[in-house]
Tab-separated table of C-alpha atoms and ligand atoms in Angstrom:
chain	number	residue	atom	x	y	z
A	1	UNK	CA	6.103	-3.456	27.251
A	2	UNK	CA	3.825	-1.567	25.436
A	3	UNK	CA	4.710	1.989	22.932
A	4	UNK	CA	5.484	5.172	25.430
A	5	UNK	CA	4.599	7.274	22.659
A	6	UNK	CA	1.580	9.569	23.245
A	7	UNK	CA	-1.785	9.432	21.330
A	8	UNK	CA	-0.429	12.458	18.671
A	9	UNK	CA	2.644	11.172	18.189
A	10	UNK	CA	2.228	7.506	17.499
A	11	UNK	CA	3.908	6.694	14.354
A	12	UNK	CA	2.419	4.253	11.413
A	13	UNK	CA	4.686	3.274	8.577
A	14	UNK	CA	3.675	1.839	5.200
A	15	UNK	CA	4.402	1.973	2.225
A	16	UNK	CA	3.690	0.272	-1.302
A	17	UNK	CA	6.605	-1.575	-3.537
A	18	UNK	CA	6.851	0.807	-6.915
A	19	UNK	CA	6.517	-1.430	-9.463
A	20	UNK	CA	3.948	-0.017	-11.375
A	21	UNK	CA	4.019	4.095	-12.565
A	22	UNK	CA	0.638	4.238	-11.095
A	23	UNK	CA	-1.409	4.015	-8.660
A	24	UNK	CA	-5.405	2.627	-9.093
A	25	UNK	CA	-7.828	3.130	-7.353
A	26	UNK	CA	-7.627	0.035	-6.349
A	27	UNK	CA	-4.981	0.579	-3.845
A	28	UNK	CA	-6.393	3.815	-3.437
A	29	UNK	CA	-8.690	1.977	-1.366
A	30	UNK	CA	-6.849	-0.844	0.173
A	31	UNK	CA	-4.318	1.589	1.528
A	32	UNK	CA	-4.303	5.747	0.101
A	33	UNK	CA	-7.704	6.439	2.302
A	34	UNK	CA	-7.431	4.588	5.011
A	35	UNK	CA	-3.628	6.440	5.509
A	36	UNK	CA	-5.155	10.339	4.749
A	37	UNK	CA	-7.565	9.030	8.005
A	38	UNK	CA	-5.116	8.260	10.008
A	39	UNK	CA	-2.658	11.385	9.663
A	40	UNK	CA	-6.449	13.223	9.834
A	41	UNK	CA	-6.787	11.445	13.452
A	42	UNK	CA	-3.390	12.799	13.782
A	43	UNK	CA	-0.849	10.748	13.933
A	44	UNK	CA	2.568	11.145	12.858
A	45	UNK	CA	2.379	8.800	8.645
A	46	UNK	CA	5.458	7.807	7.872
A	47	UNK	CA	4.479	6.881	3.679
A	48	UNK	CA	7.150	5.197	1.367
A	49	UNK	CA	7.870	3.903	-1.331
A	50	UNK	CA	10.253	0.222	-1.551
A	51	UNK	CA	11.703	1.334	-4.528
A	52	UNK	CA	14.030	-1.989	-3.748
A	53	UNK	CA	11.153	-3.916	-2.370
A	54	UNK	CA	10.815	-3.370	-6.515
A	55	UNK	CA	13.447	-4.896	-7.283
A	56	UNK	CA	13.419	-8.209	-5.898
A	57	UNK	CA	11.202	-9.169	-8.819
A	58	UNK	CA	11.822	-5.447	-11.564
A	59	UNK	CA	15.677	-6.490	-10.912
A	60	UNK	CA	16.262	-5.621	-15.093
A	61	UNK	CA	14.104	-3.055	-15.119
A	62	UNK	CA	15.822	-1.197	-12.201
A	63	UNK	CA	15.650	2.804	-13.993
A	64	UNK	CA	11.177	1.802	-14.296
A	65	UNK	CA	11.303	1.030	-10.660
A	66	UNK	CA	13.346	3.768	-9.997
A	67	UNK	CA	11.021	6.130	-12.526
A	68	UNK	CA	7.687	4.609	-10.699
A	69	UNK	CA	9.099	5.775	-7.026
A	70	UNK	CA	8.659	9.080	-8.025
A	71	UNK	CA	4.946	8.525	-9.779
A	72	UNK	CA	3.661	6.692	-6.191
A	73	UNK	CA	5.058	9.298	-4.475
A	74	UNK	CA	3.627	11.697	-6.559
A	75	UNK	CA	0.087	9.697	-6.170
A	76	UNK	CA	0.920	9.165	-2.384
A	77	UNK	CA	0.224	13.468	-2.531
A	78	UNK	CA	-1.999	13.598	-5.035
A	79	UNK	CA	-4.716	10.841	-2.723
A	80	UNK	CA	-4.310	12.621	0.517
A	81	UNK	CA	-1.106	12.972	1.963
A	82	UNK	CA	0.246	16.040	3.052
A	83	UNK	CA	3.944	16.555	3.236
A	84	UNK	CA	3.388	19.529	5.653
A	85	UNK	CA	1.775	16.684	7.973
A	86	UNK	CA	3.620	14.009	6.916
A	87	UNK	CA	6.322	12.178	5.997
A	88	UNK	CA	6.819	10.383	2.788
A	89	UNK	CA	9.935	8.947	1.673
A	90	UNK	CA	11.650	6.483	-1.103
A	91	UNK	CA	13.191	3.858	1.178
A	92	UNK	CA	16.469	3.492	-1.023
A	93	UNK	CA	17.207	7.392	0.272
A	94	UNK	CA	17.326	5.897	3.810
A	95	UNK	CA	20.239	4.047	3.913
A	96	UNK	CA	19.112	2.353	7.540
A	97	UNK	CA	16.847	-0.388	5.927
A	98	UNK	CA	19.883	-1.562	4.550
A	99	UNK	CA	21.988	-1.799	8.052
A	100	UNK	CA	19.640	-2.950	9.438
A	101	UNK	CA	18.589	-5.369	7.393
A	102	UNK	CA	21.581	-6.577	7.031
A	103	UNK	CA	21.474	-7.449	10.960
A	104	UNK	CA	18.505	-9.283	10.895
A	105	UNK	CA	19.277	-11.244	8.133
A	106	UNK	CA	21.973	-12.469	10.488
A	107	UNK	CA	19.240	-13.512	13.345
A	108	UNK	CA	16.195	-14.194	11.633
A	109	UNK	CA	15.891	-18.441	11.439
A	110	UNK	CA	15.796	-19.290	7.319
A	111	UNK	CA	12.621	-21.725	8.319
A	112	UNK	CA	11.074	-18.323	8.689
A	113	UNK	CA	11.198	-17.733	5.318
A	114	UNK	CA	10.848	-20.224	3.846
A	115	UNK	CA	7.350	-21.212	5.658
A	116	UNK	CA	6.167	-17.657	3.968
A	117	UNK	CA	3.306	-18.149	1.369
A	118	UNK	CA	4.613	-14.790	-0.037
A	119	UNK	CA	7.284	-16.281	-1.625
A	120	UNK	CA	6.041	-19.454	-1.980
A	121	UNK	CA	3.740	-17.879	-4.349
A	122	UNK	CA	6.394	-16.252	-5.712
A	123	UNK	CA	9.163	-18.041	-5.606
A	124	UNK	CA	6.493	-20.432	-8.336
A	125	UNK	CA	6.257	-17.661	-10.625
A	126	UNK	CA	9.993	-17.502	-10.986
A	127	UNK	CA	9.647	-20.996	-11.608
A	128	UNK	CA	13.324	-22.526	-12.311
A	129	UNK	CA	15.029	-22.333	-8.878
A	130	UNK	CA	18.416	-21.149	-10.324
A	131	UNK	CA	17.068	-17.282	-11.110
A	132	UNK	CA	15.406	-17.303	-7.733
A	133	UNK	CA	17.033	-13.634	-6.763
A	134	UNK	CA	18.586	-14.536	-2.801
A	135	UNK	CA	16.586	-11.069	-1.953
A	136	UNK	CA	13.445	-12.507	-2.703
A	137	UNK	CA	13.395	-14.935	0.495
A	138	UNK	CA	14.402	-11.798	2.425
A	139	UNK	CA	11.505	-10.121	1.750
A	140	UNK	CA	9.825	-10.023	4.610
A	141	UNK	CA	13.576	-9.608	6.652
A	142	UNK	CA	13.860	-6.417	3.976
A	143	UNK	CA	10.412	-5.149	5.687
A	144	UNK	CA	11.054	-5.871	8.817
A	145	UNK	CA	13.659	-3.322	9.380
A	146	UNK	CA	11.939	-0.826	6.571
A	147	UNK	CA	9.303	-0.852	9.911
A	148	UNK	CA	11.454	-0.888	13.444
A	149	UNK	CA	13.622	1.638	11.917
A	150	UNK	CA	10.336	4.013	12.440
A	151	UNK	CA	9.956	1.681	16.277
A	152	UNK	CA	6.147	1.909	15.310
A	153	UNK	CA	2.248	1.867	16.754
A	154	UNK	CA	1.563	0.609	14.512
A	155	UNK	CA	0.799	-0.991	10.925
A	156	UNK	CA	-1.355	-0.343	8.387
A	157	UNK	CA	-1.595	-2.875	5.477
A	158	UNK	CA	-3.856	-5.049	3.168
A	159	UNK	CA	-5.149	-8.546	4.832
A	160	UNK	CA	-1.847	-10.698	2.265
A	161	UNK	CA	0.676	-8.637	3.849
A	162	UNK	CA	-0.250	-10.085	7.561
A	163	UNK	CA	2.782	-12.356	7.270
A	164	UNK	CA	4.803	-9.991	6.640
A	165	UNK	CA	4.249	-7.748	9.698
A	166	UNK	CA	4.370	-11.424	12.287
A	167	UNK	CA	7.393	-12.300	11.043
A	168	UNK	CA	8.188	-8.505	12.079
A	169	UNK	CA	7.429	-8.426	15.434
A	170	UNK	CA	8.239	-12.174	15.561
A	171	UNK	CA	11.851	-10.634	14.127
A	172	UNK	CA	11.916	-7.550	16.349
A	173	UNK	CA	10.885	-9.788	20.178
A	174	UNK	CA	13.961	-11.693	19.417
A	175	UNK	CA	16.452	-8.836	18.771
A	176	UNK	CA	14.756	-7.779	22.139
A	177	UNK	CA	15.305	-11.064	23.643
A	178	UNK	CA	18.835	-11.736	22.540
A	179	UNK	CA	20.440	-8.602	23.570
A	180	UNK	CA	18.313	-8.480	26.499
A	181	UNK	CA	16.873	-4.470	25.914
A	182	UNK	CA	13.462	-3.622	24.621
A	183	UNK	CA	14.159	-1.617	21.575
A	184	UNK	CA	11.309	-2.744	19.264
A	185	UNK	CA	8.358	-2.970	21.132
A	186	UNK	CA	5.462	-4.445	19.390
A	187	UNK	CA	3.013	-2.842	16.956
A	188	UNK	CA	-0.260	-3.421	15.517
A	189	UNK	CA	-1.887	-5.169	12.637
A	190	UNK	CA	-3.988	-2.603	11.384
A	191	UNK	CA	-5.523	-4.621	8.894
A	192	UNK	CA	-9.094	-3.726	7.685
A	193	UNK	CA	-11.641	-5.073	8.761
A	194	UNK	CA	-14.249	-4.357	6.543
A	195	UNK	CA	-12.784	-5.518	3.082
A	196	UNK	CA	-15.128	-5.045	0.442
A	197	UNK	CA	-13.092	-1.400	-0.102
A	198	UNK	CA	-9.939	-2.675	-0.299
A	199	UNK	CA	-11.067	-5.638	-2.571
A	200	UNK	CA	-12.131	-3.654	-5.649
A	201	UNK	CA	-12.551	-5.565	-8.047
A	202	UNK	CA	-11.397	-4.454	-11.249
A	203	UNK	CA	-13.839	-3.134	-14.377
A	204	UNK	CA	-14.129	-7.006	-14.686
A	205	UNK	CA	-15.161	-7.744	-11.816
A	206	UNK	CA	-11.832	-10.011	-11.526
A	207	UNK	CA	-9.278	-8.797	-9.340
A	208	UNK	CA	-8.046	-4.783	-10.385
A	209	UNK	CA	-4.556	-6.020	-11.269
A	210	UNK	CA	-2.293	-3.328	-14.500
A	211	UNK	CA	-1.737	-7.959	-15.381
A	212	UNK	CA	-5.223	-7.609	-16.377
A	213	UNK	CA	-5.419	-4.385	-18.136
A	214	UNK	CA	-9.211	-3.736	-15.820
A	215	UNK	CA	-7.646	-0.652	-13.765
A	216	UNK	CA	-9.369	2.762	-13.191
A	217	UNK	CA	-6.025	4.792	-12.705
A	218	UNK	CA	-6.179	7.616	-9.694
A	219	UNK	CA	-3.986	9.310	-12.571
A	220	UNK	CA	-6.618	9.233	-15.278
A	221	UNK	CA	-8.436	12.004	-17.050
A	222	UNK	CA	-12.408	12.239	-17.188
A	223	UNK	CA	-12.832	10.899	-20.417
A	224	UNK	CA	-10.733	7.669	-20.195
A	225	UNK	CA	-12.842	7.216	-16.902
A	226	UNK	CA	-16.015	7.493	-18.660
A	227	UNK	CA	-14.409	5.224	-21.255
A	228	UNK	CA	-13.843	2.585	-19.091
A	229	UNK	CA	-17.213	2.606	-16.847
A	230	UNK	CA	-18.949	2.034	-19.871
A	231	UNK	CA	-17.163	-0.692	-21.387
A	232	UNK	CA	-16.910	-2.069	-17.196
A	233	UNK	CA	-18.590	-5.538	-15.951
A	234	UNK	CA	-22.166	-5.543	-15.709
A	235	UNK	CA	-25.534	-8.116	-14.454
A	236	UNK	CA	-24.506	-10.942	-18.585
A	237	UNK	CA	-28.202	-12.027	-18.144
A	238	UNK	CA	-29.415	-8.062	-17.282
A	239	UNK	CA	-29.495	-8.040	-20.906
A	240	UNK	CA	-32.740	-4.710	-21.152
A	241	UNK	CA	-33.807	-2.186	-18.051
A	242	UNK	CA	-36.353	-4.735	-17.358
A	243	UNK	CA	-34.326	-7.536	-16.481
A	244	UNK	CA	-33.182	-7.903	-12.809
A	245	UNK	CA	-30.031	-7.220	-12.155
A	246	UNK	CA	-27.469	-8.609	-10.117
A	247	UNK	CA	-25.645	-6.166	-8.337
A	248	UNK	CA	-23.620	-7.541	-6.238
A	249	UNK	CA	-21.368	-8.990	-9.253
A	250	UNK	CA	-21.506	-6.066	-11.446
A	251	UNK	CA	-18.414	-3.769	-11.415
A	252	UNK	CA	-20.651	-0.207	-11.659
A	253	UNK	CA	-23.042	-1.095	-9.408
A	254	UNK	CA	-19.215	-2.417	-6.860
A	255	UNK	CA	-18.603	1.113	-8.034
A	256	UNK	CA	-21.592	3.179	-6.692
A	257	UNK	CA	-21.844	1.405	-3.830
A	258	UNK	CA	-18.127	2.848	-3.045
A	259	UNK	CA	-18.079	6.534	-4.706
A	260	UNK	CA	-22.293	7.419	-4.955
A	261	UNK	CA	-24.084	9.084	-1.723
A	262	UNK	CA	-26.516	7.875	-2.132
A	263	UNK	CA	-26.158	3.083	-3.781
A	264	UNK	CA	-28.978	1.435	-1.740
A	265	UNK	CA	-31.983	2.676	-4.404
A	266	UNK	CA	-30.172	2.062	-6.754
A	267	UNK	CA	-28.557	-1.304	-6.299
A	268	UNK	CA	-32.911	-1.727	-5.448
A	269	UNK	CA	-33.787	-0.334	-8.939
A	270	UNK	CA	-31.248	-2.366	-10.458
A	271	UNK	CA	-32.626	-5.492	-8.455
A	272	UNK	CA	-36.086	-4.816	-9.258
A	273	UNK	CA	-34.915	-4.459	-13.448
A	274	UNK	CA	-35.799	-0.311	-13.122
A	275	UNK	CA	-33.560	1.120	-14.044
A	276	UNK	CA	-31.386	0.227	-17.436
A	277	UNK	CA	-26.619	-0.614	-16.928
A	278	UNK	CA	-26.753	2.521	-18.959
A	279	UNK	CA	-28.291	4.948	-16.548
A	280	UNK	CA	-26.134	2.665	-14.462
A	281	UNK	CA	-23.016	3.862	-15.950
A	282	UNK	CA	-23.811	7.091	-16.278
A	283	UNK	CA	-23.959	7.956	-12.429
A	284	UNK	CA	-21.169	6.208	-12.046
A	285	UNK	CA	-18.947	7.621	-14.228
A	286	UNK	CA	-20.252	11.326	-12.502
A	287	UNK	CA	-20.120	9.832	-9.244
A	288	UNK	CA	-16.132	8.658	-9.672
A	289	UNK	CA	-14.197	11.490	-11.292
A	290	UNK	CA	-16.084	14.097	-9.175
A	291	UNK	CA	-14.484	11.586	-5.848
A	292	UNK	CA	-11.829	12.018	-7.526
A	293	UNK	CA	-11.629	15.747	-9.141
A	294	UNK	CA	-9.217	17.148	-5.839
A	295	UNK	CA	-6.844	13.930	-6.131
A	296	UNK	CA	-6.565	14.610	-10.012
A	297	UNK	CA	-6.624	17.879	-9.646
A	298	UNK	CA	-3.827	17.720	-7.601
A	299	UNK	CA	-1.783	15.457	-8.668
A	300	UNK	CA	-1.959	17.727	-11.584
A	301	UNK	CA	-0.238	20.363	-10.245
A	302	UNK	CA	2.170	18.511	-8.932
A	303	UNK	CA	5.653	18.681	-11.713
A	304	UNK	CA	8.925	16.592	-10.864
A	305	UNK	CA	10.600	19.518	-8.702
A	306	UNK	CA	7.911	19.572	-6.730
A	307	UNK	CA	7.814	15.811	-5.617
A	308	UNK	CA	11.817	16.042	-5.757
A	309	UNK	CA	11.295	18.933	-2.522
A	310	UNK	CA	8.401	17.310	-0.597
A	311	UNK	CA	10.944	13.669	-1.054
A	312	UNK	CA	14.510	15.724	0.212
A	313	UNK	CA	12.612	16.749	3.379
A	314	UNK	CA	11.590	13.656	4.070
A	315	UNK	CA	13.803	11.571	3.493
A	316	UNK	CA	15.033	14.263	6.265
A	317	UNK	CA	12.719	13.974	8.632
A	318	UNK	CA	12.647	9.865	8.108
A	319	UNK	CA	16.318	10.005	8.697
A	320	UNK	CA	16.160	11.782	11.492
A	321	UNK	CA	14.487	9.036	12.914
A	322	UNK	CA	16.023	6.729	11.849
A	323	UNK	CA	19.372	7.135	13.072
A	324	UNK	CA	18.071	6.664	16.200
A	325	UNK	CA	17.222	3.782	15.765
A	326	UNK	CA	20.442	2.897	15.084
A	327	UNK	CA	21.888	4.291	17.704
A	328	UNK	CA	19.368	2.238	20.400
A	329	UNK	CA	20.469	-0.793	18.384
A	330	UNK	CA	24.342	-0.301	18.023
A	331	UNK	CA	24.478	0.053	22.206
A	332	UNK	CA	22.273	-3.204	23.062
A	333	UNK	CA	24.289	-5.601	20.327
A	334	UNK	CA	27.346	-3.560	21.932
A	335	UNK	CA	29.010	-2.866	18.165
A	336	UNK	CA	28.967	1.218	19.285
A	337	UNK	CA	32.918	1.479	19.249
A	338	UNK	CA	32.722	4.285	21.543
A	339	UNK	CA	30.143	6.863	18.873
B	401	LIG	N1	5.266	-5.801	1.258
B	401	LIG	C1	3.842	-4.641	0.984
B	401	LIG	C2	3.488	-4.539	-0.187
B	401	LIG	O1	3.525	-5.209	-1.013
B	401	LIG	C3	5.458	-3.575	1.269
B	401	LIG	C4	6.617	-2.958	1.942
B	401	LIG	C5	7.283	-3.108	2.013
B	401	LIG	C6	4.892	-1.897	3.183
B	401	LIG	N2	7.995	-2.525	2.897
B	401	LIG	C7	6.782	-2.290	3.997
B	401	LIG	C8	4.457	-2.023	4.099
B	401	LIG	C9	6.730	-1.753	5.266
B	401	LIG	C10	4.022	-2.183	4.718
B	401	LIG	C11	5.629	-1.425	6.126
B	401	LIG	O2	2.309	-3.816	-0.393
C-alpha cells in the first residue's frame, strides 16, 4: 500500500544528533540545504534534534548534549527552516519516541542490529566490550521510532544513513505483518544522487569534521571565515601563479565551485596557470561570506528565548502526530485497554 498523504501534506522527517554545538557548512550542504528546498517545495517538514542519539556516545557529557541541542536548533532556523512552515523539535521532548522505541525493541531481531555497519564501526571506536552501552546496539531501533512515529512520505539523509533507513522499513514491515494492519507505509529514502555537495571537503581536503579542526561553521564570523580560507589547502605543486593548478584536489577551488556563481572560468584559469591561489582565496572568501551572510544575520538575531519558543511550538506539533500514531500502534497490538 502507498502513502495516502496528498502532495502538500506529505510529511518528511529528518534529524541530526546534537553531538556538537555548531553545525558546519558540510552539515549544511549534506542536509540542511536539502531540507530547506523540500520545505520550499511545500512538504511538511519535521526537523528533529536527536539528543538521545547523541547520548549513545556522549552519556558522560549529557549537559553538553542538552546545550548543544539548543544551538543546533538555532542553526536549523539560521539555515532557513522556517518555524511557521516547518516543525523544529527536540527528540527527548516527545516521549512517544521512547514508547515506540521500546515496542520496536521487542520485535527487532538482534541479527539485524549486529549486522549494521555503523554499529560495527562505533563498537571498534569504543574498544572495550564492557564499556559498550546497550543503547548503541539499539541506535537504529530508536531512529526507526523517530521516523515511523511521523509515518512520513520520505526521509532525506546522507548515504551513510542508508543502512538505518533499511532497518526502519524492515521494522515497519514486520510490525504491519505481525499485527495485520498497515500502520506504517514504507517511506522513501531521499539520498542525494549528486554527492559532490554533500561531500564538501574540509579546509585540509580531508572530510570536514570537528575532530580534524578543519571546519567552517555556519556561525563563524566573516573574519574567522577569511582567516580559515587564507590558510586552506591548495595544490601543493602550485607554488606561483603560473604553475598549473588541480582544482579537483584544492579545497579553495571546491568551495568556489559551490559558492561562486561563475566558477568555471576560474577553474580553467587555475588549471592553465593564469591565476594564483591568493586570488582564488580572496574571491572564495567573498563568495562564502556572501552566501552565508543572511544565515549568520538570522542566527545573530536569535536568542535563547526565541529558540525556546520555536521548540515549544515544535514540540506541540510533533506531539500531535506522535500521539495519533501511538493510538494506531496500541490499537493494532491490542494494548488500548478501552482508552
Ligand atoms: N542517525 C542520524 C545521524 O547520525 C541522526 C538521526 C536520528 C536521524 N534520528 C533520525 C536522521 C531520524 C534521520 C531520521 O545523522
